[in-house]
Amino acid sequence: MMKPEDFEFISRLIKSKSGLVLSQDKTYLLESRLMPIARKRGLKDLTELIGLLRGGDRNLVEEVVDAMTTNESFFFRDTKPFDQFRHVVLPHMIKARASKKHLRIWCAAASSGQEPYSLAMILDEFKSQLAGWRIDIVGTDISREILTKARAGLYSQFEVQRGLPIGLLVKYFQKKEDQWQISADIRSKVQYKEFNLLEDFRPLGQFDVVYCRNVLIYFDQPTKSDVLARISALMPDDGFLFLGGAETVLGISDKFKPLARQRGIYQLNRPGAPDVDLAALEKAQAGAASAGAAGAAAPGGLAFPKPKHMQTGAGAATGTTARPAAGTTGTATTRPATTTRPASGTGNTGSTFSRPSGSTATGSTTRPGSTGTTGTTGTAGSTYRRPLGTGTGAGGAPQRPGAGSSNSTGSSGTTRPSSTFDRSRFGKPDDKK
């Protein structure tokens, strides 16, 4: 167990070297990250390791800071920042930089390279419009080890399945034994540098676009404000800054302002900041929201597949229908469903099941998916019926529809409302009675 004074020492050390703030409740995290280093060096416990750190072992300090930095990343992470780049930032830059044809992008805390490579793939899709342009993508990170991985561009099956559309995997990657390697052409578009965000930014040069996502959340308020101020000094008046979904400039820095109606993207708070056209982006966002079909892409966007449980079956109706008014009978369509069960004597696809009869009132309604007379359902989905009225089959036993009878209505009365089970949300129902 780490002593409180050892925790205080190492947390101060890590903050001074990386800006990362560790609260007392992160002791378990510190121990879990440092024990592998202690074992690799043949040390008995963390007390010995911390003793070496107190002695000023520079290589060990670098190894410890590297172990404590988070390297979570995946392709097209959160989707929205890449749609914003495609539909807002890039069209603006193509027009505004038409004379000099030069664009510089900085991915701070680039981790294992998925973010800069995602941008490089988008830019490659625009290569006809960017013919003759010089485009620099610079990816920086404090971890030397993770940058080695980024330069190699080698990813596991799990890593390429996280956010990468299958079309881009086929187009830009080659299989290397049990891994996938991004093409040499895409790799050549990104330059990686070891860099600490606490250092002077000026040697990096000027950038038109900066991605500094999911890194400020680990800093305290003064460090966040300082980093944002120094980023702003690198950018022209019409530059764009991207932060993570849980990050903001509000209450931290007056150097940037949010882009209207868009989360996570910021402009410089200067008179020269342009009015940008959001029409294409908002059209794409609206299209994505209503696409519905599995893997459907918004106009001009990429196809990001939906999880299987959100996909609808072929031919399934979309949306839901209103319930018929009380006291009426008639036909209605069912809610969408992924799979259907055929049944003899029923409608096109889908089957209708009746539960045991009870008491009935006349003038009852028919829920969507049943007609009350023929036993048919809508074009997709299974309809489960609630208890019927006094209607019975021969011998007083309730009948199942599709068994050569009229929809279990019995001698009098219409059916009471039935409930439609949406398999696309709940999976296969257990109740088949």
XYZ file of C-alpha atoms in Angstrom:
433
model
C 0.000 0.000 0.000
C 1.422 3.385 -0.983
C 2.210 5.764 1.851
C 0.465 9.177 1.760
C 3.813 11.015 1.581
C 4.897 8.828 -1.363
C 1.635 9.587 -3.171
C 2.106 13.314 -2.616
C 5.655 13.155 -3.974
C 4.833 11.185 -7.100
C 1.651 13.149 -7.891
C 3.655 16.405 -7.712
C 6.320 14.884 -9.931
C 3.817 13.778 -12.580
C 2.029 17.142 -12.559
C 5.297 19.038 -12.993
C 6.342 16.817 -15.903
C 3.048 16.364 -17.758
C 0.363 18.636 -16.249
C -1.639 15.562 -15.221
C -3.463 16.090 -11.920
C -3.937 13.031 -9.692
C -6.354 13.276 -6.764
C -6.010 11.085 -3.666
C -8.751 8.741 -4.905
C -6.511 7.778 -7.836
C -4.021 5.949 -5.598
C -5.229 2.610 -6.982
C -4.587 3.833 -10.538
C -1.097 4.974 -9.640
C -0.278 1.632 -8.039
C -1.651 -0.405 -10.960
C 0.356 1.597 -13.507
C 3.630 1.606 -11.540
C 3.816 -2.003 -10.332
C 4.642 -3.369 -13.835
C 7.568 -0.904 -13.998
C 8.804 -2.042 -10.594
C 8.619 -5.707 -11.602
C 10.397 -5.047 -14.912
C 13.265 -3.431 -13.016
C 13.427 -6.222 -10.469
C 12.330 -4.011 -7.594
C 10.667 -5.455 -4.495
C 7.843 -2.918 -4.229
C 6.753 0.637 -5.005
C 8.728 1.995 -2.073
C 11.961 1.015 -3.823
C 10.739 2.515 -7.109
C 9.799 5.794 -5.458
C 13.191 5.832 -3.767
C 14.846 5.747 -7.198
C 12.540 8.533 -8.393
C 13.528 10.648 -5.404
C 17.156 10.009 -6.377
C 16.558 11.646 -9.777
C 16.631 8.666 -12.167
C 15.656 10.554 -15.343
C 14.934 7.461 -17.440
C 12.669 6.120 -14.724
C 10.859 9.466 -14.440
C 10.152 9.386 -18.177
C 8.930 5.795 -17.937
C 6.603 6.630 -15.044
C 5.128 9.704 -16.766
C 4.632 7.637 -19.919
C 2.799 4.949 -17.927
C 0.475 7.488 -16.301
C -0.672 9.226 -19.492
C -3.846 7.861 -21.053
C -3.505 6.592 -24.632
C -7.154 5.874 -25.409
C -7.947 6.569 -29.068
C -9.860 5.174 -32.019
C -10.642 6.088 -35.606
C -13.208 8.861 -36.207
C -13.758 9.101 -32.464
C -17.152 10.684 -31.665
C -17.806 11.189 -35.423
C -18.999 14.801 -35.044
C -15.542 16.482 -35.044
C -14.786 14.795 -38.344
C -18.135 15.778 -39.870
C -17.407 19.348 -38.770
C -13.995 19.187 -40.407
C -15.440 17.765 -43.619
C -18.431 20.105 -43.976
C -17.294 23.369 -42.326
C -13.547 23.656 -41.849
C -12.324 22.129 -45.094
C -14.695 24.056 -47.426
C -13.714 27.289 -45.666
C -9.995 26.559 -45.929
C -10.190 25.519 -49.587
C -11.720 28.915 -50.351
C -9.682 31.049 -47.941
C -6.308 29.420 -48.760
C -6.874 29.205 -52.521
C -3.978 31.558 -53.296
C -1.248 30.002 -51.141
C -2.625 26.412 -51.160
C -1.144 25.499 -47.808
C -2.931 24.015 -44.805
C -1.418 23.011 -41.446
C -3.170 20.805 -38.877
C -1.952 19.937 -35.383
C -3.207 16.907 -33.481
C -2.006 17.463 -29.910
C -1.961 14.319 -27.759
C -2.162 12.237 -30.943
C -1.685 8.949 -29.059
C -1.397 5.934 -31.385
C -2.312 7.916 -34.506
C -5.980 7.185 -35.168
C -7.012 10.851 -35.050
C -4.431 12.252 -37.517
C -4.890 9.248 -39.810
C -8.671 9.786 -39.782
C -8.086 13.369 -40.955
C -5.602 12.168 -43.579
C -8.204 9.783 -45.017
C -10.793 12.569 -45.236
C -8.268 14.818 -47.002
C -7.476 12.022 -49.445
C -11.156 11.877 -50.369
C -10.840 15.565 -51.371
C -7.599 15.135 -53.328
C -9.078 16.391 -56.601
C -10.044 19.682 -54.916
C -6.693 19.833 -53.129
C -4.493 19.141 -56.150
C -1.304 21.182 -55.873
C -1.806 21.881 -52.176
C 0.787 21.373 -49.439
C -0.885 19.888 -46.394
C 0.959 19.283 -43.132
C -0.537 17.125 -40.395
C 1.566 17.126 -37.236
C 0.796 14.638 -34.469
C 2.455 15.147 -31.080
C 2.427 13.187 -27.844
C 4.434 13.020 -24.646
C 4.864 9.232 -24.955
C 7.791 8.050 -27.071
C 6.486 4.486 -27.062
C 3.022 5.378 -28.321
C 4.482 7.515 -31.109
C 6.492 4.520 -32.321
C 3.207 2.652 -32.688
C 1.606 5.625 -34.468
C 4.417 5.835 -37.028
C 4.134 2.114 -37.797
C 0.397 2.460 -38.417
C -0.231 -1.111 -37.271
C -3.542 -1.859 -35.557
C -5.256 -4.934 -34.167
C -8.582 -6.246 -35.416
C -10.218 -4.722 -32.335
C -8.684 -1.303 -33.059
C -9.826 -1.148 -36.692
C -13.344 -2.187 -35.670
C -13.651 0.842 -33.379
C -15.133 3.581 -35.546
C -13.535 2.720 -38.901
C -16.067 2.216 -41.738
C -15.467 -1.045 -43.599
C -15.066 0.804 -46.919
C -12.108 2.760 -45.553
C -10.563 -0.373 -44.057
C -10.624 -2.052 -47.476
C -9.377 1.059 -49.263
C -6.554 2.192 -47.003
C -5.350 -0.868 -45.027
C -3.485 -4.067 -45.772
C -3.564 -7.217 -43.647
C -0.254 -7.979 -41.918
C -0.558 -11.376 -40.238
C -2.972 -10.727 -37.350
C -2.865 -6.921 -37.713
C -3.868 -4.215 -40.198
C -1.443 -1.587 -41.482
C -2.578 1.728 -42.908
C -1.186 2.474 -46.362
C 2.229 4.062 -46.795
C 0.600 6.965 -48.638
C -1.628 7.864 -45.671
C 1.253 7.374 -43.226
C 3.391 9.744 -45.256
C 0.834 12.520 -44.763
C 1.416 12.657 -40.974
C 4.566 13.794 -39.185
C 4.941 12.708 -35.551
C 6.927 14.516 -32.849
C 7.514 13.867 -29.176
C 6.190 16.947 -27.420
C 4.981 18.035 -23.982
C 2.085 20.503 -23.811
C 3.811 22.242 -20.924
C 6.661 23.250 -23.249
C 6.954 26.311 -25.500
C 4.675 25.942 -28.548
C 6.431 28.444 -30.782
C 8.936 26.023 -32.369
C 5.987 24.068 -33.809
C 4.992 26.968 -36.100
C 1.519 28.227 -37.047
C -1.541 25.976 -37.474
C -4.834 26.620 -39.240
C -6.613 23.806 -37.387
C -5.829 22.358 -33.949
C -7.244 19.164 -32.478
C -6.594 19.133 -28.711
C -9.235 16.643 -27.682
C -9.648 14.825 -24.378
C -6.436 16.109 -22.848
C -7.417 19.318 -21.034
C -9.702 17.313 -18.745
C -6.587 16.009 -16.979
C -5.243 19.506 -16.222
C -6.129 21.952 -13.477
C -7.799 25.266 -14.308
C -4.656 27.444 -14.572
C -2.938 24.885 -16.828
C -6.001 24.648 -19.085
C -6.124 28.439 -19.436
C -2.394 28.617 -20.171
C -2.513 25.872 -22.833
C -5.486 27.509 -24.584
C -3.772 30.918 -24.575
C -0.625 29.464 -26.125
C -2.634 27.526 -28.737
C -4.425 30.736 -29.755
C -1.060 32.429 -30.342
C -0.255 29.805 -33.005
C -3.415 30.338 -35.030
C -4.532 32.819 -37.702
C -7.747 34.797 -37.228
C -9.815 32.236 -39.122
C -8.369 29.173 -37.359
C -10.443 26.415 -35.751
C -9.920 24.562 -32.478
C -11.448 21.174 -31.630
C -11.861 20.056 -28.000
C -13.313 16.876 -26.534
C -16.997 16.432 -25.769
C -16.432 16.926 -22.029
C -14.228 20.002 -22.517
C -15.049 23.679 -23.005
C -13.429 27.105 -23.126
C -16.294 28.722 -21.237
C -15.148 30.091 -17.914
C -11.556 29.088 -18.697
C -10.347 31.225 -21.602
C -11.551 34.281 -23.501
C -9.284 33.496 -26.454
C -11.899 31.301 -28.161
C -15.645 31.304 -28.706
C -17.935 28.364 -29.556
C -19.127 27.985 -33.116
C -22.855 28.672 -33.214
C -25.075 25.611 -32.718
C -22.084 23.250 -32.752
C -20.486 21.528 -29.778
C -16.745 20.907 -29.537
C -15.542 23.308 -32.261
C -14.298 26.833 -31.514
C -13.180 29.935 -33.377
C -10.754 32.555 -32.199
C -12.403 35.387 -30.317
C -11.004 38.021 -32.667
C -12.535 40.486 -35.134
C -11.064 38.487 -38.030
C -12.962 35.278 -37.193
C -15.135 34.530 -40.267
C -18.817 33.777 -40.511
C -18.871 30.167 -41.697
C -21.608 28.390 -43.612
C -23.155 25.651 -41.464
C -25.822 24.645 -44.000
C -23.969 21.609 -45.386
C -23.074 20.339 -41.921
C -26.583 20.756 -40.531
C -28.026 19.043 -43.595
C -25.648 16.120 -43.053
C -26.527 15.980 -39.359
C -30.239 15.974 -40.149
C -29.688 13.244 -42.726
C -27.735 11.142 -40.256
C -30.496 11.481 -37.673
C -33.163 10.235 -40.092
C -31.125 7.722 -42.091
C -32.664 4.787 -40.206
C -31.259 1.949 -42.290
C -28.237 0.052 -40.989
C -25.002 1.640 -42.146
C -26.735 4.437 -44.033
C -24.608 7.537 -44.521
C -25.633 11.153 -44.362
C -25.314 13.003 -47.682
C -21.638 13.565 -48.349
C -20.639 11.658 -45.230
C -19.183 8.267 -44.355
C -21.171 5.142 -43.569
C -20.778 4.356 -39.872
C -22.532 1.025 -39.182
C -25.093 0.826 -36.412
C -24.822 -1.847 -33.705
C -26.729 -5.015 -34.626
C -29.429 -4.475 -32.017
C -30.307 -1.124 -33.650
C -30.621 -2.483 -37.191
C -34.002 -3.177 -38.761
C -34.724 -6.127 -41.001
C -35.124 -5.919 -44.747
C -38.486 -4.581 -45.708
C -39.325 -3.521 -42.181
C -41.477 -0.478 -41.890
C -39.912 2.564 -40.282
C -41.457 4.720 -37.607
C -44.538 3.882 -35.573
C -48.190 4.305 -36.376
C -50.928 5.883 -34.320
C -53.406 3.616 -32.568
C -56.896 3.549 -34.059
C -59.571 5.637 -32.397
C -61.678 3.988 -29.692
C -64.782 2.160 -30.837
C -63.512 1.416 -34.307
C -62.169 -1.581 -36.105
C -60.008 -1.769 -39.137
C -56.503 -2.425 -40.333
C -53.289 -0.792 -39.320
C -49.628 -1.439 -39.873
C -47.292 -2.905 -37.307
C -44.278 -1.280 -35.765
C -40.914 -2.166 -37.293
C -39.353 -5.492 -36.412
C -36.152 -7.272 -37.257
C -37.516 -10.768 -37.851
C -40.925 -12.315 -38.437
C -42.431 -15.742 -37.924
C -44.558 -17.104 -40.739
C -47.883 -18.649 -39.818
C -50.498 -20.349 -41.943
C -53.663 -18.413 -42.375
C -52.129 -15.096 -41.448
C -51.112 -12.045 -43.460
C -48.026 -11.544 -45.606
C -45.274 -12.125 -43.021
C -45.689 -12.006 -39.220
C -47.935 -14.155 -37.078
C -50.715 -13.340 -34.644
C -51.210 -15.172 -31.352
C -54.294 -15.068 -29.106
C -54.179 -15.494 -25.367
C -56.996 -17.147 -23.338
C -60.407 -15.582 -23.598
C -61.961 -13.505 -20.866
C -64.877 -11.088 -20.785
C -65.528 -8.693 -23.615
C -67.284 -5.478 -24.385
C -68.714 -4.666 -27.747
C -67.205 -1.945 -29.854
C -63.661 -2.768 -28.823
C -60.823 -1.678 -31.029
C -58.191 -3.468 -33.055
C -54.589 -2.613 -32.290
C -52.104 -2.140 -35.151
C -51.206 -5.331 -36.940
C -54.661 -7.043 -36.720
C -57.813 -6.555 -38.705
C -60.316 -8.121 -36.317
C -61.795 -10.274 -39.077
C -59.133 -11.961 -41.146
C -56.281 -12.501 -38.700
C -53.741 -10.698 -40.838
C -50.886 -8.651 -39.536
C -48.859 -5.847 -41.136
C -46.014 -6.441 -43.508
C -43.455 -7.102 -40.798
C -43.374 -8.019 -37.131
C -45.227 -10.348 -34.790
C -48.399 -9.171 -33.075
C -49.302 -10.481 -29.612
C -52.968 -10.355 -28.672
C -54.364 -9.556 -25.235
C -57.241 -11.627 -23.779
C -60.292 -11.717 -26.004
C -63.861 -11.141 -25.075
C -66.577 -13.816 -24.823
C -65.622 -15.112 -28.241
C -64.668 -18.814 -28.208
C -64.042 -21.499 -30.742
C -65.754 -24.871 -30.923
C -66.296 -26.402 -27.504
C -65.581 -23.101 -25.743
C -61.820 -23.305 -26.276
C -59.926 -20.257 -27.501
C -58.647 -20.514 -31.037
C -55.322 -19.576 -32.537
C -55.604 -17.508 -35.693
C -54.528 -19.074 -38.928
C -55.977 -22.480 -37.910
C -58.905 -22.409 -40.306
C -61.084 -20.070 -38.273
C -61.945 -16.405 -38.371
C -59.432 -14.498 -36.109
C -60.649 -15.873 -32.741
C -63.619 -13.539 -32.492
C -66.091 -16.291 -31.585
C -69.780 -15.841 -31.957
C -69.998 -12.166 -31.258
C -67.947 -9.027 -30.702
C -64.738 -7.761 -32.198
C -61.273 -8.203 -30.809
C -59.835 -6.089 -28.034
C -56.633 -4.219 -28.702
C -53.509 -6.319 -29.137
C -50.001 -5.158 -28.302
C -47.249 -5.017 -30.876
C -43.918 -6.428 -29.765
C -40.912 -4.608 -31.254
C -38.201 -7.248 -31.631
C -35.684 -4.707 -32.876
C -35.593 -3.281 -29.337
C -36.107 -6.266 -27.109
C -34.840 -9.293 -29.052
C -36.726 -12.593 -29.239
C -39.651 -12.763 -26.786
C -39.902 -15.725 -24.428
C -43.714 -15.821 -24.342
C -45.044 -17.816 -27.315
C -48.351 -18.777 -25.756
